[in-house]
mmCIF file of C-alpha atoms in Angstrom:
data_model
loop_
_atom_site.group_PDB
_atom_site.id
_atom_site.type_symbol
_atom_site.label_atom_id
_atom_site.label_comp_id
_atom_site.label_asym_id
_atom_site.label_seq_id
_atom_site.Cartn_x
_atom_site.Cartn_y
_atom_site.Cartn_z
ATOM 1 C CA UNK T 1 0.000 0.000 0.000
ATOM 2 C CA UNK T 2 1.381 3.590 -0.703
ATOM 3 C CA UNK T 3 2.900 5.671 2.139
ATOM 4 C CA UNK T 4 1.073 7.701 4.231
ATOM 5 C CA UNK T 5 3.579 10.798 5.207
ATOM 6 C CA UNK T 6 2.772 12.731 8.650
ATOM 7 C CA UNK T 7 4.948 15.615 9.121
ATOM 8 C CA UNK T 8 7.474 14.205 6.898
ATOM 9 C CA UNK T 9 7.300 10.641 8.728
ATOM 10 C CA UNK T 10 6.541 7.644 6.574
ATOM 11 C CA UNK T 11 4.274 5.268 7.527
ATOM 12 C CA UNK T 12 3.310 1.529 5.865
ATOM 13 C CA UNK T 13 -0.116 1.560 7.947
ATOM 14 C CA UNK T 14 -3.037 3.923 7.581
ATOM 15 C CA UNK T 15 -4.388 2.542 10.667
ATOM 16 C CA UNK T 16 -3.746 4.298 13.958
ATOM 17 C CA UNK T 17 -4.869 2.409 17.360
ATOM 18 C CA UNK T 18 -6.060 3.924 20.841
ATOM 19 C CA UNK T 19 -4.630 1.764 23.479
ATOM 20 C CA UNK T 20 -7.704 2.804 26.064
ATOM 21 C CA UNK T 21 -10.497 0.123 27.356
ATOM 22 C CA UNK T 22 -8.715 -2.840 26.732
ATOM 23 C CA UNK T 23 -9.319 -5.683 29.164
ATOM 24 C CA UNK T 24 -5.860 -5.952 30.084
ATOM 25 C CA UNK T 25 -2.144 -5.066 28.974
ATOM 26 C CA UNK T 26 -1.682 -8.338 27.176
ATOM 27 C CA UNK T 27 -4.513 -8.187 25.340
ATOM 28 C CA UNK T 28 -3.826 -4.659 24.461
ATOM 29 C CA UNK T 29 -0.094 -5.001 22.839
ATOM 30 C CA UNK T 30 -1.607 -8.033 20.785
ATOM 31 C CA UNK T 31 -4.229 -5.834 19.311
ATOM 32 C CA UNK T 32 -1.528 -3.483 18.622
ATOM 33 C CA UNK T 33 0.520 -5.649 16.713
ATOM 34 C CA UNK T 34 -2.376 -7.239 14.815
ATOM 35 C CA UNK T 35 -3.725 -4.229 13.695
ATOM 36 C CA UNK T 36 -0.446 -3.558 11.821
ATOM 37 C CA UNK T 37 -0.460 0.448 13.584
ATOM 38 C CA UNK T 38 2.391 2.333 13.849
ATOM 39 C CA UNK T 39 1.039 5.153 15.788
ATOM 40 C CA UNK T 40 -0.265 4.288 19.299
ATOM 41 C CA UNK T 41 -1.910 6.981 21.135
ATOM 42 C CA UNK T 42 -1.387 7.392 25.000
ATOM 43 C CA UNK T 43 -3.280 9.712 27.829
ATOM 44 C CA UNK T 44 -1.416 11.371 30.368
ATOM 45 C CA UNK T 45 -2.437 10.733 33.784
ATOM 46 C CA UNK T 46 -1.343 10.747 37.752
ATOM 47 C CA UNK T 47 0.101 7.689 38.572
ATOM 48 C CA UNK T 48 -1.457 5.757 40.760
ATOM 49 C CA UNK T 49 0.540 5.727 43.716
ATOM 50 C CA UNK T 50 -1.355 2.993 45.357
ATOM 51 C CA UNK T 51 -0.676 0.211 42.950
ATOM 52 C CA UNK T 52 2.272 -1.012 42.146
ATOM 53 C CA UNK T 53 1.193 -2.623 38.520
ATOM 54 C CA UNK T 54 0.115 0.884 37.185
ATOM 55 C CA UNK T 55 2.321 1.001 34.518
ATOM 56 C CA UNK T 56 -0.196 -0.364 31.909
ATOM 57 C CA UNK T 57 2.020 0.418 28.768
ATOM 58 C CA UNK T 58 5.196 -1.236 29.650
ATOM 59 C CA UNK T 59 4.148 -4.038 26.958
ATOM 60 C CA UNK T 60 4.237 -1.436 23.791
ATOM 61 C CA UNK T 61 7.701 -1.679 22.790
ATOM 62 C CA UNK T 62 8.524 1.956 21.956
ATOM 63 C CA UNK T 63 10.909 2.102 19.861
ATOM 64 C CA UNK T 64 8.248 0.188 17.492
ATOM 65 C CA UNK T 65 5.580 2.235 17.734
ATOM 66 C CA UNK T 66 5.016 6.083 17.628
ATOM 67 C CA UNK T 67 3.829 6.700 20.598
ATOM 68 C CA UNK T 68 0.879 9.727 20.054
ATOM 69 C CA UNK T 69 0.699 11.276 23.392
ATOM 70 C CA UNK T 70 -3.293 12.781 23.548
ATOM 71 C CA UNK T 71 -4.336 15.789 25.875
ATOM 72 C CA UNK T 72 -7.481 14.242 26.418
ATOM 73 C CA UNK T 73 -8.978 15.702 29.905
ATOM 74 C CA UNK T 74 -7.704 19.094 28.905
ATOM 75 C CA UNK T 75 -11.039 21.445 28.680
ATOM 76 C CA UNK T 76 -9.193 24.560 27.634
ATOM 77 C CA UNK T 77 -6.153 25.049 25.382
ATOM 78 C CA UNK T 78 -3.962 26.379 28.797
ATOM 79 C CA UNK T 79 -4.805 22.882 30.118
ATOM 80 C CA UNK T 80 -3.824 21.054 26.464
ATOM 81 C CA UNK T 81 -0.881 23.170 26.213
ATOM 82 C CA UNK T 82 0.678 22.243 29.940
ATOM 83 C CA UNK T 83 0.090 18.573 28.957
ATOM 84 C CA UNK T 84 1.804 18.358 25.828
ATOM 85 C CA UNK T 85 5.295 20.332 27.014
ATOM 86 C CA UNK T 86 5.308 18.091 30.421
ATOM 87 C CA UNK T 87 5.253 15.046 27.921
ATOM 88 C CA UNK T 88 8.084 16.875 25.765
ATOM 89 C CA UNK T 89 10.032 17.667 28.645
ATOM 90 C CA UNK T 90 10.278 14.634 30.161
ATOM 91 C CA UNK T 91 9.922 11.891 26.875
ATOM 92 C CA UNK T 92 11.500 14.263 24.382
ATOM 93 C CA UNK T 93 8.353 13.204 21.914
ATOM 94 C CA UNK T 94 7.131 16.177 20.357
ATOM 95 C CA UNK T 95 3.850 15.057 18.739
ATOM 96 C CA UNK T 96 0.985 15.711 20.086
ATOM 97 C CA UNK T 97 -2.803 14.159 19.349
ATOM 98 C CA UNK T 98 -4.945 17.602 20.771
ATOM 99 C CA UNK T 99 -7.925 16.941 21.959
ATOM 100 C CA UNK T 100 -9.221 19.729 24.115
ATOM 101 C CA UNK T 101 -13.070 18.191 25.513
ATOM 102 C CA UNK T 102 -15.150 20.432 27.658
ATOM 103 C CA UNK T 103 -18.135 18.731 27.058
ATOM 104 C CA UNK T 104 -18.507 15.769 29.600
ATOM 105 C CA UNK T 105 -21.469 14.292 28.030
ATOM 106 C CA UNK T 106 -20.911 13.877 24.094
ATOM 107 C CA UNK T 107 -17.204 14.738 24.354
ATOM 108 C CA UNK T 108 -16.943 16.886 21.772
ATOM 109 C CA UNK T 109 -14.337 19.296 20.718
ATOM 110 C CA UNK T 110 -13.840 22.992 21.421
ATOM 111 C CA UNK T 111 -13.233 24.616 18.418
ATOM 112 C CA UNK T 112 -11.718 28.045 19.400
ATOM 113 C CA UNK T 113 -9.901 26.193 22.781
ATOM 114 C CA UNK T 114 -8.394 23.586 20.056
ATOM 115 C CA UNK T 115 -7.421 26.845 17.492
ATOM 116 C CA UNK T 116 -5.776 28.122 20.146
ATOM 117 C CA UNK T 117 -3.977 25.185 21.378
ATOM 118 C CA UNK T 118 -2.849 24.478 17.849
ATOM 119 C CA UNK T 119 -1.192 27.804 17.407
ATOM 120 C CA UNK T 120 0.795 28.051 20.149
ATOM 121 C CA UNK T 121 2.055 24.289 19.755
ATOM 122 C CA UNK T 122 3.158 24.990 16.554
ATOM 123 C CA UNK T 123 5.216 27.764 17.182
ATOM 124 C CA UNK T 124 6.568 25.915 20.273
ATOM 125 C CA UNK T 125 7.714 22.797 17.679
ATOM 126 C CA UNK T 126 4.914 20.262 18.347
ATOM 127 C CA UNK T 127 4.052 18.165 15.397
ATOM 128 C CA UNK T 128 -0.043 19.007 15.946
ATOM 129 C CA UNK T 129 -2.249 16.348 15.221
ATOM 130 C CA UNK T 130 -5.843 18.095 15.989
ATOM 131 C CA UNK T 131 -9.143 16.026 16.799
ATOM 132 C CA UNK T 132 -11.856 18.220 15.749
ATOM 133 C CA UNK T 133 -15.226 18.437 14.652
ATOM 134 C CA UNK T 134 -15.877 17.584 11.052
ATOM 135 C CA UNK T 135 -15.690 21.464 10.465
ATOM 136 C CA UNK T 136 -14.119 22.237 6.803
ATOM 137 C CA UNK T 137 -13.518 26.161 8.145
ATOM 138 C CA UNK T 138 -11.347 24.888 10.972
ATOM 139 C CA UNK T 139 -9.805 22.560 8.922
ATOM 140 C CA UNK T 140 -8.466 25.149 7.328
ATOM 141 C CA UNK T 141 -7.819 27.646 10.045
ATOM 142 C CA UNK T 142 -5.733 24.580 11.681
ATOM 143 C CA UNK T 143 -4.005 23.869 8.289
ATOM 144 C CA UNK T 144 -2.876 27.426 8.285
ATOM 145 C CA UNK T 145 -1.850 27.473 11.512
ATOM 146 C CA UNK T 146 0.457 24.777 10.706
ATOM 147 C CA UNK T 147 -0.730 21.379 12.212
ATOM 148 C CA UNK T 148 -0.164 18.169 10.611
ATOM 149 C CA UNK T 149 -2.733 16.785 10.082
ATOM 150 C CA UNK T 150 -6.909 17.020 10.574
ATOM 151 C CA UNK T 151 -8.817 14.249 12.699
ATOM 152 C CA UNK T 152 -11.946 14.920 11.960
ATOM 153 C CA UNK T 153 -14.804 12.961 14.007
ATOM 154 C CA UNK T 154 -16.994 9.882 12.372
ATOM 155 C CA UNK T 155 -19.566 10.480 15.428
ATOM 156 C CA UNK T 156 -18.962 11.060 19.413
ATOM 157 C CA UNK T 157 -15.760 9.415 20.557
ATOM 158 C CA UNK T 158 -16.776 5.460 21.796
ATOM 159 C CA UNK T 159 -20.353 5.673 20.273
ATOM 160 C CA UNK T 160 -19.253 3.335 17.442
ATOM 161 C CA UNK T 161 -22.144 5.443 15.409
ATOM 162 C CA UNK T 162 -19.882 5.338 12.193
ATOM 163 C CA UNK T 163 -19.450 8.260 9.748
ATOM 164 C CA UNK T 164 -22.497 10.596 10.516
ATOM 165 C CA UNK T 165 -20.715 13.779 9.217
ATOM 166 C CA UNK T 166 -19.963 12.177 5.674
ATOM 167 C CA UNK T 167 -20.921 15.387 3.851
ATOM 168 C CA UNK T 168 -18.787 17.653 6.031
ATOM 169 C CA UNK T 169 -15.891 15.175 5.711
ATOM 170 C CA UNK T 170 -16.028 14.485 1.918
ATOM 171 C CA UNK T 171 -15.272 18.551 1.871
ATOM 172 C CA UNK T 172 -12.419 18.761 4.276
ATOM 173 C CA UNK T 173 -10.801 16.028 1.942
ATOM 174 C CA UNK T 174 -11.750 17.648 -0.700
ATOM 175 C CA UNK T 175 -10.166 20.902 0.782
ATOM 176 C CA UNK T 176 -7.274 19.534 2.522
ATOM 177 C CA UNK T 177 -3.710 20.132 2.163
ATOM 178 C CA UNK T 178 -2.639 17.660 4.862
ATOM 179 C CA UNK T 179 -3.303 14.149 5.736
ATOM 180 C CA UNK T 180 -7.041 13.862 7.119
ATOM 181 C CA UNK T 181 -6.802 11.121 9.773
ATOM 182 C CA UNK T 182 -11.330 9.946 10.744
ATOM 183 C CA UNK T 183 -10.741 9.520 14.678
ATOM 184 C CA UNK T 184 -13.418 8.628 16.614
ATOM 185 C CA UNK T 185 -16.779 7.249 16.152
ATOM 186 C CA UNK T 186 -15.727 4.161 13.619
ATOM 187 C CA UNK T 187 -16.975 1.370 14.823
ATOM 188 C CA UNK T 188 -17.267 -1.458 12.294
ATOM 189 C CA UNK T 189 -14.300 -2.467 9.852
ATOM 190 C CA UNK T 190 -17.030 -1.476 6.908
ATOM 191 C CA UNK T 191 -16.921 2.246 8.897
ATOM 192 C CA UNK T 192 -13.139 2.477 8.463
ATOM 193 C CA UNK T 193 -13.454 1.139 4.854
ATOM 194 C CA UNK T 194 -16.442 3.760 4.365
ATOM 195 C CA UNK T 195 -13.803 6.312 5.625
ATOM 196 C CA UNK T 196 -10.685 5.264 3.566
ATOM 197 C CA UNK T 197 -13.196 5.017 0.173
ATOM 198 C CA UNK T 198 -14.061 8.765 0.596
ATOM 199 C CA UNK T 199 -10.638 9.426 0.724
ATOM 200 C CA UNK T 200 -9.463 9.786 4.011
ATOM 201 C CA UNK T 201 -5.306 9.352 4.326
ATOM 202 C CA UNK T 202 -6.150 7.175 7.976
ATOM 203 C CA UNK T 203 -8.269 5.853 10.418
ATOM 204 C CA UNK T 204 -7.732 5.779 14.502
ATOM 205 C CA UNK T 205 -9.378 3.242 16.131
ATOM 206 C CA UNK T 206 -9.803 2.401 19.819
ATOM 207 C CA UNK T 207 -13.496 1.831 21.709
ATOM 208 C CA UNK T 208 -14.353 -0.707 18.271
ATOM 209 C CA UNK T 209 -11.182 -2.836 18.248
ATOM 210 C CA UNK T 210 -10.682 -2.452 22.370
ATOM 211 C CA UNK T 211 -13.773 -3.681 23.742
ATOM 212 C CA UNK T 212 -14.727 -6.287 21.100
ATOM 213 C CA UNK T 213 -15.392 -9.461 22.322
ATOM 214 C CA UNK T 214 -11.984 -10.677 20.491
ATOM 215 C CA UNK T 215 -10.044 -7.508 20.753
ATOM 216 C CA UNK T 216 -6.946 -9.072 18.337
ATOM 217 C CA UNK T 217 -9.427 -10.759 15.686
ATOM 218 C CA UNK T 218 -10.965 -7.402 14.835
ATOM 219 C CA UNK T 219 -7.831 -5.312 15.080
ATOM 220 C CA UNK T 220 -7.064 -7.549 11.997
ATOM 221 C CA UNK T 221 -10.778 -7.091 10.653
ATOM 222 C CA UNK T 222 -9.687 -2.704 10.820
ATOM 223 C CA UNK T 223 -6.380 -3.608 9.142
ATOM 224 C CA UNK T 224 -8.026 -5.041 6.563
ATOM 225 C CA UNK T 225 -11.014 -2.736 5.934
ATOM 226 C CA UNK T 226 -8.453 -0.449 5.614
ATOM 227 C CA UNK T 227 -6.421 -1.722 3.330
ATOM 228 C CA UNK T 228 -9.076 -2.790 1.262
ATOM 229 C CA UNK T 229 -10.728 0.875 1.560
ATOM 230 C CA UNK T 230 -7.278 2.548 0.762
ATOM 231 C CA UNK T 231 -6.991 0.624 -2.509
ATOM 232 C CA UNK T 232 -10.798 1.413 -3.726
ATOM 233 C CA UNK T 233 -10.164 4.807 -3.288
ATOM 234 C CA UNK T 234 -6.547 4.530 -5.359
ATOM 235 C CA UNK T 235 -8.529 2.380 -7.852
ATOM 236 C CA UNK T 236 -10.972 5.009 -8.638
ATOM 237 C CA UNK T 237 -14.747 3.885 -8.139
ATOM 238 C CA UNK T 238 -16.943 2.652 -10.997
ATOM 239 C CA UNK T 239 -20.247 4.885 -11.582
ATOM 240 C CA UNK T 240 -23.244 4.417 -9.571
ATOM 241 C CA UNK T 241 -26.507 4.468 -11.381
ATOM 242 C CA UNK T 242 -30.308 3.893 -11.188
ATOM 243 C CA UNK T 243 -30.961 1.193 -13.682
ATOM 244 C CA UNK T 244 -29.276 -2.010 -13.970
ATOM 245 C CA UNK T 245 -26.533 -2.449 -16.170
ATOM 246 C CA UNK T 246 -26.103 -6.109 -17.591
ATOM 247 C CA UNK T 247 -22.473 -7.348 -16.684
ATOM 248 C CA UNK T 248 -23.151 -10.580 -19.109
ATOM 249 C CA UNK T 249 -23.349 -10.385 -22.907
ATOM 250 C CA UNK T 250 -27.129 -9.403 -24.195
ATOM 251 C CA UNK T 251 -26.596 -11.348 -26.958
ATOM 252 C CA UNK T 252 -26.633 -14.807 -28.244
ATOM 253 C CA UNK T 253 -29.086 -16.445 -25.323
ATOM 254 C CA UNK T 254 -30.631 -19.806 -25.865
ATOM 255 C CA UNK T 255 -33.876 -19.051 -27.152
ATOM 256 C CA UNK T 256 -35.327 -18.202 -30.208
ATOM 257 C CA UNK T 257 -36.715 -14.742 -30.938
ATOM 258 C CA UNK W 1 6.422 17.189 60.650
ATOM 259 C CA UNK W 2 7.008 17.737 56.913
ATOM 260 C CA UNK W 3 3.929 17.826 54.329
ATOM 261 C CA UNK W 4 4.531 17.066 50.162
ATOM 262 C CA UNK W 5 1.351 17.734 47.808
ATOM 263 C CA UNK W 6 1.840 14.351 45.914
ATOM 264 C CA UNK W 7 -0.547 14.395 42.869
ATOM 265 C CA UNK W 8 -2.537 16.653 44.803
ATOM 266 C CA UNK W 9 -3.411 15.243 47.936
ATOM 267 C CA UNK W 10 -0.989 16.127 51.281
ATOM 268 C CA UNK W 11 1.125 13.823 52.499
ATOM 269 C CA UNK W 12 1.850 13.882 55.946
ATOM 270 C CA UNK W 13 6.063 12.930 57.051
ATOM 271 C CA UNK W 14 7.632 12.774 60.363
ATOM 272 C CA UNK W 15 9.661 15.215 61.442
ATOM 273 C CA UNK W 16 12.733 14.811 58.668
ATOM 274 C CA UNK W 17 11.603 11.793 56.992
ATOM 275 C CA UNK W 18 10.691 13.682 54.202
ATOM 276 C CA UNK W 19 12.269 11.829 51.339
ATOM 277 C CA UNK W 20 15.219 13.932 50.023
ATOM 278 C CA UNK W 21 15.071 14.027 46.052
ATOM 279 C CA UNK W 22 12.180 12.837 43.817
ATOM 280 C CA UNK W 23 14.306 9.846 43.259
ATOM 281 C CA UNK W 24 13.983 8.773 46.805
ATOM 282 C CA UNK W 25 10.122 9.400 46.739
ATOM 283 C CA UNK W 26 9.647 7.453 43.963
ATOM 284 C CA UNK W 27 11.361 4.941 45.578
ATOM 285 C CA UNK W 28 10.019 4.655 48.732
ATOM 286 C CA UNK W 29 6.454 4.595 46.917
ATOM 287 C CA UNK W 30 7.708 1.883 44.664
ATOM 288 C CA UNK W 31 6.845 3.354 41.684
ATOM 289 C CA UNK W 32 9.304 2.867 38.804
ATOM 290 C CA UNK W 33 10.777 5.906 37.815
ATOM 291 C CA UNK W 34 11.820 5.095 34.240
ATOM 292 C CA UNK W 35 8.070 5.946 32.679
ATOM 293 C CA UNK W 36 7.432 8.773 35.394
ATOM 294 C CA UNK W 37 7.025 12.290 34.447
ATOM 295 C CA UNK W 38 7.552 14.943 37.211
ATOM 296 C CA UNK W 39 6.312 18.373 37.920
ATOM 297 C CA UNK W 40 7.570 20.318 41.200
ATOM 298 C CA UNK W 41 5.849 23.551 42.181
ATOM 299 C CA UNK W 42 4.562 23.879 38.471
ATOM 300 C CA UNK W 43 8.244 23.068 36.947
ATOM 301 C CA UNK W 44 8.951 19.921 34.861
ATOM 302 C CA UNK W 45 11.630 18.388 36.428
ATOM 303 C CA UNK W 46 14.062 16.288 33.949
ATOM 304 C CA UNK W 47 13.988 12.519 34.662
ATOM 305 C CA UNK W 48 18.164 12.659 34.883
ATOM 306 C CA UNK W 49 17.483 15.219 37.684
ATOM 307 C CA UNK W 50 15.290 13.060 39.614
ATOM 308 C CA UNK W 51 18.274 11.650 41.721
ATOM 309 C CA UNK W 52 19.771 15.459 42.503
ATOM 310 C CA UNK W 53 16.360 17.524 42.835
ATOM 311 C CA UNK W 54 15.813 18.027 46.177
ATOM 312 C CA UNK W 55 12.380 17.879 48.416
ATOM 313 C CA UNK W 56 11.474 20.460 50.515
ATOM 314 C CA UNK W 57 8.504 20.378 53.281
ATOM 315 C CA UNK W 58 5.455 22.331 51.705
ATOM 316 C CA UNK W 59 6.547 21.825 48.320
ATOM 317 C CA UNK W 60 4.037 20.238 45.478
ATOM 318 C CA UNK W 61 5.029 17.560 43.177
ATOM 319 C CA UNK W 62 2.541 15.770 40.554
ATOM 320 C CA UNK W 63 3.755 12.556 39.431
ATOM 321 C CA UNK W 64 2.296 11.352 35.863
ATOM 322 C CA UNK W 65 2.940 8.756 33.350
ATOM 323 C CA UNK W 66 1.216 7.591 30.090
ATOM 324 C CA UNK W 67 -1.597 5.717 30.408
ATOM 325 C CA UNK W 68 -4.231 3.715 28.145
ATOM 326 C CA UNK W 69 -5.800 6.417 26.328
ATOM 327 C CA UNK W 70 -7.128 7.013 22.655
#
């Protein structure tokens, strides 16, 4: 499959995997490495000072994956902006996934917080990777602002709704001028396929893969759909139409007439 | 008696038992400080400096690592 190129990073897989909800750590890093993902996003959180096995991620071998540090918690860009420099400080990884979530309830983005966020990041050096609503007007404000890619949303983060904002998406594809990564909402292989058809450079994938009944068997049925999706798109998609169009000969049947 | 903010809640030492760099804290909370991230009195604090910074009673340190998240 062709490249995809973040920030002037190659990748081999258009899928990127959340490593939240999964049952345990085990089942988590073999999800990981089914799905074929090289980017692997993270939270940021207060360790748990009470439990000695809180270090959930020690089975993602980093220096496989990229690990995509997220800001999720943060409801304003100040609160984005701490998180992502006290993760460059101390891991020396400079991308960020910004998600900036005041919204409890449907967990959706703050436009002008995540604007914001994205500006000053970029100046600062952060390779900004913004989760947005599927707004073609801040897709471009953001492109202009310098991130590096769009993450547009399918539907509400973990409601495994699929694409409802085709429409809006199919423009800020249409419009875009750097990769636009569908995050959140995807939650059927045939979703991520659906995404990767229209013309999306990647899928991220978490709530649908992680909480699965078989976590690693799906991880390969995303890898898949996206492959598959990917290549439809390259291949260029035959015309739709009303009437039926006869893909055998209408000629020479065995009858007389 | 000495008192650290860790992660936000106050943490109550004997008189000089406060632990006496971050390294040491982490230590005697047995958390591995490899994947730890610190923050003392609103400063990141380099994981190399763990072992030299030193703890003060009073002083507030937040202690966060990457989790599961998507």
């Amino acid at each position: 499959m062709d490249k995809l190129i973040i920030a002037n990073k190659e990748f081999n897989s258009r899928l990127l995997i959340g490593t939240g909800k999964f049952s345990s750590s085990k089942v988590m890093a073999e999800a990981v490495e089914a799905s074929g993902a090289q980017i692997v996003t993270v939270a940021l959180r207060r360790v748990d000072i009470t439990d000695k096995n809180d270090d959930m991620l020690a089975a993602i071998d980093r220096d496989k994956y990229l690990l995509l540090p997220n800001t999720s918690g943060a409801r304003t860009a100040d609160e984005a902006v701490r998180l992502s420099r006290l993760t460059r400080a101390a891991t020396g990884i400079n991308w960020v996934k910004l998600e900036v979530t005041p919204d409890p309830y449907y967990l959706l983005p703050d436009p002008v917080e995540t604007l914001k966020a994205a500006e000053i990041l970029v100046k600062e050096g952060f390779i900004v990777l913004p989760y947005i609503n599927a707004d073609p007007i801040l897709s471009k404000r953001l492109q202009d602002v310098g991130t590096a890619t769009v993450m547009p949303l399918g539907s509400p983060i973990g409601s495994n709704q699929g694409i409802k904002a085709r429409a809006a998406i199919e423009i800020i594809i249409e419009q875009a001028n750097v990769p636009v990564v569908v995050d959140a909402g995807l939650g059927l292989p045939s979703h991520a396929a659906e995404a990767m058809e229209m013309g999306a450079d990647a899928v991220l994938i978490n709530t649908a893969i992680a909480t699965a009944a078989e976590p690693v068997k799906m991880a390969v049925g995303f890898k898949l759909a996206v492959e598959a999706g990917r290549i439809a798109y390259l291949s260029g998609a035959a015309d739709q139409s009303k009437r039926a169009s006869a893909s055998s000969p209408l000629t020479g049947f065995l009858r007389n007439e | 008696m000495g008192v650290l903010k860790i992660n936000g809640k106050e943490t109550v030492f004997e008189e000089n038992k406060i632990p006496a760099t971050i390294e040491d804290l982490l230590k005697s909370l047995g958390v591995e400080s490899a994947t730890v991230i610190a923050e003392l009195d609103g400063q990141i604090v380099e994981r190399a400096k763990f072992p030299t910074t030193e703890l003060r009673d009073g002083q507030a340190i937040e202690l966060v690592r990457f989790v599961p998240g998507g």
